[in-house]
């Protein structure tokens, strides 16, 4: 709870306390009712019967789900690495002193950022084949996903560069550094430290985008889920389990990003307090 | 190119309309639901706060495609049959309300605690404080992230191409045309230019709104 939120109901009077207790009871009852209703829906539709669930006790089912997760991770890491590099290239273009380079980079960034990844995946799926080119399903997923992420990361990097205090650059120049040296030795290392949390947070989007492998049957989590469903004709439990896996993985990544952010903030405040 | 426009021009415009309709309904309802959830999330009722926290983390972290597939293919097994377009809209509402909730929370945290204390010292009730002090400030300070959210809702409306909509949205139309005629690059380019322009227009309007309503602290 933040300070603002605490201020909202610190030191409550007897009347407010009574209202809070009533609200608590009512909301607990409502949540229980919701839970019961969901379980009841499962029950009357026979979704709780063991035929829909028993196969989760088989090790090879989990191995197959695991293989799907590995596919997801492989695509996410591939896209992530490409985006880290391409984002930097696009950022340099965007901040270039040469106007046409800057315009071109801006146009590319806006184009990649504004186009749905799914549209781009359909493009990779349909168009190269029409031209007689063969592309593996891995690249059909990774190229569009990394293209979108590159454009977003270019902007993240740019805001990071902008966040480095101007005096740092002046100090470098006064020491006789060239523009390039200044960038490599002074600005870029600080930028990287500033943007790391945002880079990690962007990984969630990359993981989400790998689900588009569903469209081109690249063997990731969603596609493997479909295979399990076809084998055991159990739709609800499989999609439920897979959704939970996605939520947990992405939740873990965003917690990591948050932790990095707070660690960074802690560094900054302790640096300040030393002055 | 000429053939594309003469044969599919109107369909392109109609599909673009479908994309916009889905996105606008989902964004507006997501904004309303997200605001409502935010009020619950800052209420002094612990179980409600916890439930909303779980809701936000779930729908913020689930891939849109996975959620859409669940709603379209799994819910009928539980006796809930919904038409395809409402399915897409519901999916986007769930996701955008979670992000709205998160954005608003950041906005609320930026408000000085002293303001709330002052309001309470004046004897204002929780609902008055929320509707006349917290929400207006929170909303005006999160215009930029909400603009970004709107653009990503428009982009996510492309997942509508995964289900057989009665009237295809833009991405769906492009794949239909390409399955039939192999027109290649041009159709895709046209569609993505429409998406990009939409995003740029939303961003432009957002900047104007921000100039007018943003609070400068």
CSV table of N, CA, C and O in Angstrom, one decimal, chain A residues 130-193:
chain,number,residue,atom,x,y,z
A,130,UNK,N,4.3,-17.6,-51.5
A,130,UNK,CA,3.9,-17.2,-52.8
A,130,UNK,C,5.1,-16.9,-53.7
A,130,UNK,O,5.0,-17.1,-54.9
A,131,UNK,N,6.2,-16.5,-53.1
A,131,UNK,CA,7.4,-16.1,-53.9
A,131,UNK,C,8.3,-17.3,-54.0
A,131,UNK,O,9.4,-17.2,-54.6
A,132,UNK,N,7.9,-18.5,-53.5
A,132,UNK,CA,8.7,-19.7,-53.6
A,132,UNK,C,9.8,-19.8,-52.6
A,132,UNK,O,10.7,-20.6,-52.7
A,133,UNK,N,9.7,-19.0,-51.5
A,133,UNK,CA,10.7,-19.0,-50.5
A,133,UNK,C,10.3,-19.9,-49.3
A,133,UNK,O,9.1,-19.9,-49.0
A,134,UNK,N,11.2,-20.7,-48.8
A,134,UNK,CA,10.8,-21.5,-47.6
A,134,UNK,C,11.4,-20.9,-46.3
A,134,UNK,O,12.6,-20.7,-46.2
A,135,UNK,N,10.6,-20.7,-45.4
A,135,UNK,CA,11.0,-20.1,-44.1
A,135,UNK,C,10.5,-21.0,-43.0
A,135,UNK,O,9.3,-21.5,-43.0
A,136,UNK,N,11.3,-21.4,-42.0
A,136,UNK,CA,10.9,-22.3,-41.0
A,136,UNK,C,9.9,-21.6,-40.0
A,136,UNK,O,9.9,-20.3,-40.0
A,137,UNK,N,9.1,-22.3,-39.4
A,137,UNK,CA,8.0,-21.7,-38.5
A,137,UNK,C,8.7,-20.9,-37.4
A,137,UNK,O,8.1,-19.9,-36.9
A,138,UNK,N,9.9,-21.3,-37.0
A,138,UNK,CA,10.6,-20.6,-35.9
A,138,UNK,C,10.8,-19.1,-36.3
A,138,UNK,O,10.5,-18.2,-35.6
A,139,UNK,N,11.3,-19.0,-37.6
A,139,UNK,CA,11.6,-17.6,-38.0
A,139,UNK,C,10.3,-16.9,-38.4
A,139,UNK,O,10.2,-15.6,-38.3
A,140,UNK,N,9.2,-17.6,-38.8
A,140,UNK,CA,7.9,-16.9,-39.0
A,140,UNK,C,7.4,-16.3,-37.7
A,140,UNK,O,6.7,-15.3,-37.8
A,141,UNK,N,7.8,-16.8,-36.6
A,141,UNK,CA,7.4,-16.2,-35.3
A,141,UNK,C,8.4,-15.2,-34.9
A,141,UNK,O,8.1,-14.1,-34.5
A,142,UNK,N,9.7,-15.6,-35.0
A,142,UNK,CA,10.7,-14.7,-34.4
A,142,UNK,C,10.9,-13.4,-35.1
A,142,UNK,O,11.1,-12.3,-34.5
A,143,UNK,N,10.9,-13.4,-36.4
A,143,UNK,CA,11.1,-12.2,-37.2
A,143,UNK,C,10.1,-11.1,-36.8
A,143,UNK,O,10.4,-10.0,-36.4
A,144,UNK,N,8.8,-11.4,-36.9
A,144,UNK,CA,7.8,-10.4,-36.6
A,144,UNK,C,7.8,-10.0,-35.1
A,144,UNK,O,7.8,-8.8,-34.8
A,145,UNK,N,8.0,-10.9,-34.2
A,145,UNK,CA,8.0,-10.6,-32.8
A,145,UNK,C,9.2,-9.7,-32.5
A,145,UNK,O,9.1,-8.7,-31.7
A,146,UNK,N,10.4,-10.0,-33.0
A,146,UNK,CA,11.6,-9.2,-32.7
A,146,UNK,C,11.5,-7.8,-33.4
A,146,UNK,O,12.0,-6.9,-32.9
A,147,UNK,N,10.8,-7.8,-34.6
A,147,UNK,CA,10.6,-6.5,-35.3
A,147,UNK,C,9.9,-5.5,-34.4
A,147,UNK,O,10.3,-4.4,-34.2
A,148,UNK,N,8.7,-6.0,-33.8
A,148,UNK,CA,7.9,-5.1,-33.0
A,148,UNK,C,8.7,-4.7,-31.7
A,148,UNK,O,8.8,-3.5,-31.4
A,149,UNK,N,9.4,-5.7,-31.1
A,149,UNK,CA,10.1,-5.4,-29.9
A,149,UNK,C,11.3,-4.5,-30.2
A,149,UNK,O,11.6,-3.6,-29.3
A,150,UNK,N,11.9,-4.6,-31.3
A,150,UNK,CA,13.1,-3.7,-31.7
A,150,UNK,C,12.6,-2.2,-31.6
A,150,UNK,O,13.3,-1.4,-31.1
A,151,UNK,N,11.4,-2.0,-32.3
A,151,UNK,CA,10.9,-0.7,-32.4
A,151,UNK,C,10.6,-0.1,-31.0
A,151,UNK,O,10.9,1.0,-30.7
A,152,UNK,N,10.0,-1.0,-30.1
A,152,UNK,CA,9.7,-0.5,-28.8
A,152,UNK,C,11.0,-0.2,-28.0
A,152,UNK,O,11.1,0.8,-27.3
A,153,UNK,N,11.9,-1.2,-28.1
A,153,UNK,CA,13.2,-1.0,-27.4
A,153,UNK,C,14.0,0.2,-27.8
A,153,UNK,O,14.6,0.9,-27.0
A,154,UNK,N,13.9,0.5,-29.1
A,154,UNK,CA,14.6,1.7,-29.6
A,154,UNK,C,14.1,3.0,-28.8
A,154,UNK,O,14.9,3.8,-28.4
A,155,UNK,N,12.8,3.0,-28.6
A,155,UNK,CA,12.3,4.2,-27.8
A,155,UNK,C,12.7,4.1,-26.3
A,155,UNK,O,12.9,5.1,-25.7
A,156,UNK,N,12.7,2.8,-25.8
A,156,UNK,CA,13.2,2.7,-24.4
A,156,UNK,C,14.6,3.1,-24.3
A,156,UNK,O,14.9,3.9,-23.3
A,157,UNK,N,15.5,2.7,-25.2
A,157,UNK,CA,16.9,3.1,-25.1
A,157,UNK,C,17.0,4.7,-25.2
A,157,UNK,O,17.7,5.3,-24.5
A,158,UNK,N,16.1,5.3,-26.1
A,158,UNK,CA,16.2,6.7,-26.3
A,158,UNK,C,15.8,7.4,-25.0
A,158,UNK,O,16.5,8.4,-24.6
A,159,UNK,N,14.8,6.9,-24.3
A,159,UNK,CA,14.4,7.6,-23.1
A,159,UNK,C,15.5,7.4,-22.0
A,159,UNK,O,15.7,8.3,-21.2
A,160,UNK,N,16.2,6.3,-22.1
A,160,UNK,CA,17.3,6.0,-21.2
A,160,UNK,C,18.4,7.0,-21.4
A,160,UNK,O,19.0,7.6,-20.5
A,161,UNK,N,18.8,7.2,-22.7
A,161,UNK,CA,19.8,8.2,-23.0
A,161,UNK,C,19.4,9.6,-22.5
A,161,UNK,O,20.2,10.3,-21.9
A,162,UNK,N,18.1,9.9,-22.7
A,162,UNK,CA,17.6,11.2,-22.3
A,162,UNK,C,17.7,11.4,-20.8
A,162,UNK,O,17.8,12.5,-20.3
A,163,UNK,N,17.7,10.2,-20.1
A,163,UNK,CA,17.6,10.3,-18.6
A,163,UNK,C,19.0,10.5,-18.0
A,163,UNK,O,19.1,10.8,-16.8
A,164,UNK,N,20.1,10.3,-18.8
A,164,UNK,CA,21.4,10.5,-18.3
A,164,UNK,C,21.6,12.0,-18.1
A,164,UNK,O,21.4,12.7,-19.1
A,165,UNK,N,22.0,12.4,-17.0
A,165,UNK,CA,22.2,13.9,-16.7
A,165,UNK,C,23.1,14.5,-17.8
A,165,UNK,O,24.2,13.9,-18.1
A,166,UNK,N,22.7,15.7,-18.2
A,166,UNK,CA,23.5,16.4,-19.3
A,166,UNK,C,24.9,16.7,-18.9
A,166,UNK,O,25.9,16.6,-19.7
A,167,UNK,N,25.1,17.0,-17.6
A,167,UNK,CA,26.5,17.3,-17.1
A,167,UNK,C,27.5,16.2,-17.3
A,167,UNK,O,28.7,16.4,-17.6
A,168,UNK,N,27.0,14.9,-17.4
A,168,UNK,CA,27.9,13.8,-17.6
A,168,UNK,C,28.5,13.9,-19.0
A,168,UNK,O,29.7,13.7,-19.2
A,169,UNK,N,27.7,14.4,-20.0
A,169,UNK,CA,28.2,14.5,-21.3
A,169,UNK,C,29.2,15.7,-21.4
A,169,UNK,O,30.2,15.6,-22.0
A,170,UNK,N,28.8,16.7,-20.7
A,170,UNK,CA,29.7,17.9,-20.7
A,170,UNK,C,31.0,17.6,-20.1
A,170,UNK,O,32.1,18.0,-20.6
A,171,UNK,N,31.0,16.8,-19.0
A,171,UNK,CA,32.2,16.4,-18.4
A,171,UNK,C,33.1,15.6,-19.3
A,171,UNK,O,34.3,15.9,-19.4
A,172,UNK,N,32.5,14.7,-20.0
A,172,UNK,CA,33.2,13.9,-21.0
A,172,UNK,C,33.8,14.8,-22.1
A,172,UNK,O,35.0,14.6,-22.4
A,173,UNK,N,33.1,15.8,-22.6
A,173,UNK,CA,33.6,16.6,-23.6
A,173,UNK,C,34.7,17.5,-23.1
A,173,UNK,O,35.7,17.7,-23.8
A,174,UNK,N,34.6,17.9,-21.9
A,174,UNK,CA,35.7,18.8,-21.3
A,174,UNK,C,37.0,18.0,-21.1
A,174,UNK,O,38.0,18.5,-21.1
A,175,UNK,N,36.8,16.6,-21.0
A,175,UNK,CA,38.0,15.8,-20.9
A,175,UNK,C,38.6,15.5,-22.2
A,175,UNK,O,39.6,14.8,-22.3
A,176,UNK,N,38.0,16.0,-23.3
A,176,UNK,CA,38.5,15.8,-24.6
A,176,UNK,C,38.0,14.6,-25.3
A,176,UNK,O,38.6,14.2,-26.3
A,177,UNK,N,36.9,14.0,-24.8
A,177,UNK,CA,36.3,12.8,-25.5
A,177,UNK,C,35.7,13.2,-26.8
A,177,UNK,O,35.1,14.3,-26.8
A,178,UNK,N,35.7,12.4,-27.8
A,178,UNK,CA,34.9,12.6,-29.0
A,178,UNK,C,33.5,12.2,-28.7
A,178,UNK,O,33.2,11.6,-27.7
A,179,UNK,N,32.6,12.6,-29.6
A,179,UNK,CA,31.2,12.2,-29.4
A,179,UNK,C,31.0,10.7,-29.3
A,179,UNK,O,30.3,10.3,-28.4
A,180,UNK,N,31.8,10.0,-30.1
A,180,UNK,CA,31.6,8.5,-30.0
A,180,UNK,C,32.2,8.0,-28.7
A,180,UNK,O,31.5,7.1,-28.1
A,181,UNK,N,33.3,8.5,-28.3
A,181,UNK,CA,33.9,8.0,-27.1
A,181,UNK,C,33.0,8.3,-25.9
A,181,UNK,O,32.8,7.5,-25.0
A,182,UNK,N,32.5,9.5,-25.9
A,182,UNK,CA,31.6,9.9,-24.9
A,182,UNK,C,30.4,8.9,-24.8
A,182,UNK,O,30.0,8.5,-23.7
A,183,UNK,N,29.9,8.6,-25.9
A,183,UNK,CA,28.7,7.7,-26.0
A,183,UNK,C,29.1,6.3,-25.4
A,183,UNK,O,28.4,5.8,-24.5
A,184,UNK,N,30.2,5.8,-25.9
A,184,UNK,CA,30.6,4.4,-25.5
A,184,UNK,C,31.0,4.3,-24.0
A,184,UNK,O,30.6,3.4,-23.3
A,185,UNK,N,31.8,5.3,-23.6
A,185,UNK,CA,32.3,5.2,-22.2
A,185,UNK,C,31.5,5.8,-21.1
A,185,UNK,O,31.6,5.4,-20.0
A,186,UNK,N,30.7,6.8,-21.5
A,186,UNK,CA,29.9,7.5,-20.4
A,186,UNK,C,28.4,7.3,-20.5
A,186,UNK,O,27.8,6.9,-19.5
A,187,UNK,N,27.9,7.6,-21.7
A,187,UNK,CA,26.4,7.6,-21.8
A,187,UNK,C,25.8,6.2,-21.8
A,187,UNK,O,24.9,5.8,-21.0
A,188,UNK,N,26.4,5.3,-22.7
A,188,UNK,CA,25.8,4.0,-22.9
A,188,UNK,C,25.7,3.1,-21.6
A,188,UNK,O,24.7,2.5,-21.3
A,189,UNK,N,26.9,3.1,-20.8
A,189,UNK,CA,26.8,2.2,-19.6
A,189,UNK,C,25.7,2.7,-18.7
A,189,UNK,O,25.0,1.9,-18.1
A,190,UNK,N,25.6,4.0,-18.5
A,190,UNK,CA,24.5,4.5,-17.6
A,190,UNK,C,23.1,4.3,-18.1
A,190,UNK,O,22.2,3.9,-17.4
A,191,UNK,N,23.0,4.4,-19.5
A,191,UNK,CA,21.7,4.2,-20.1
A,191,UNK,C,21.3,2.7,-19.8
A,191,UNK,O,20.2,2.5,-19.5
A,192,UNK,N,22.2,1.8,-20.0
A,192,UNK,CA,21.9,0.4,-19.8
A,192,UNK,C,21.4,0.1,-18.4
A,192,UNK,O,20.5,-0.6,-18.2
A,193,UNK,N,22.0,0.8,-17.5
A,193,UNK,CA,21.6,0.5,-16.1
A,193,UNK,C,20.2,1.1,-15.9
A,193,UNK,O,19.4,0.5,-15.2
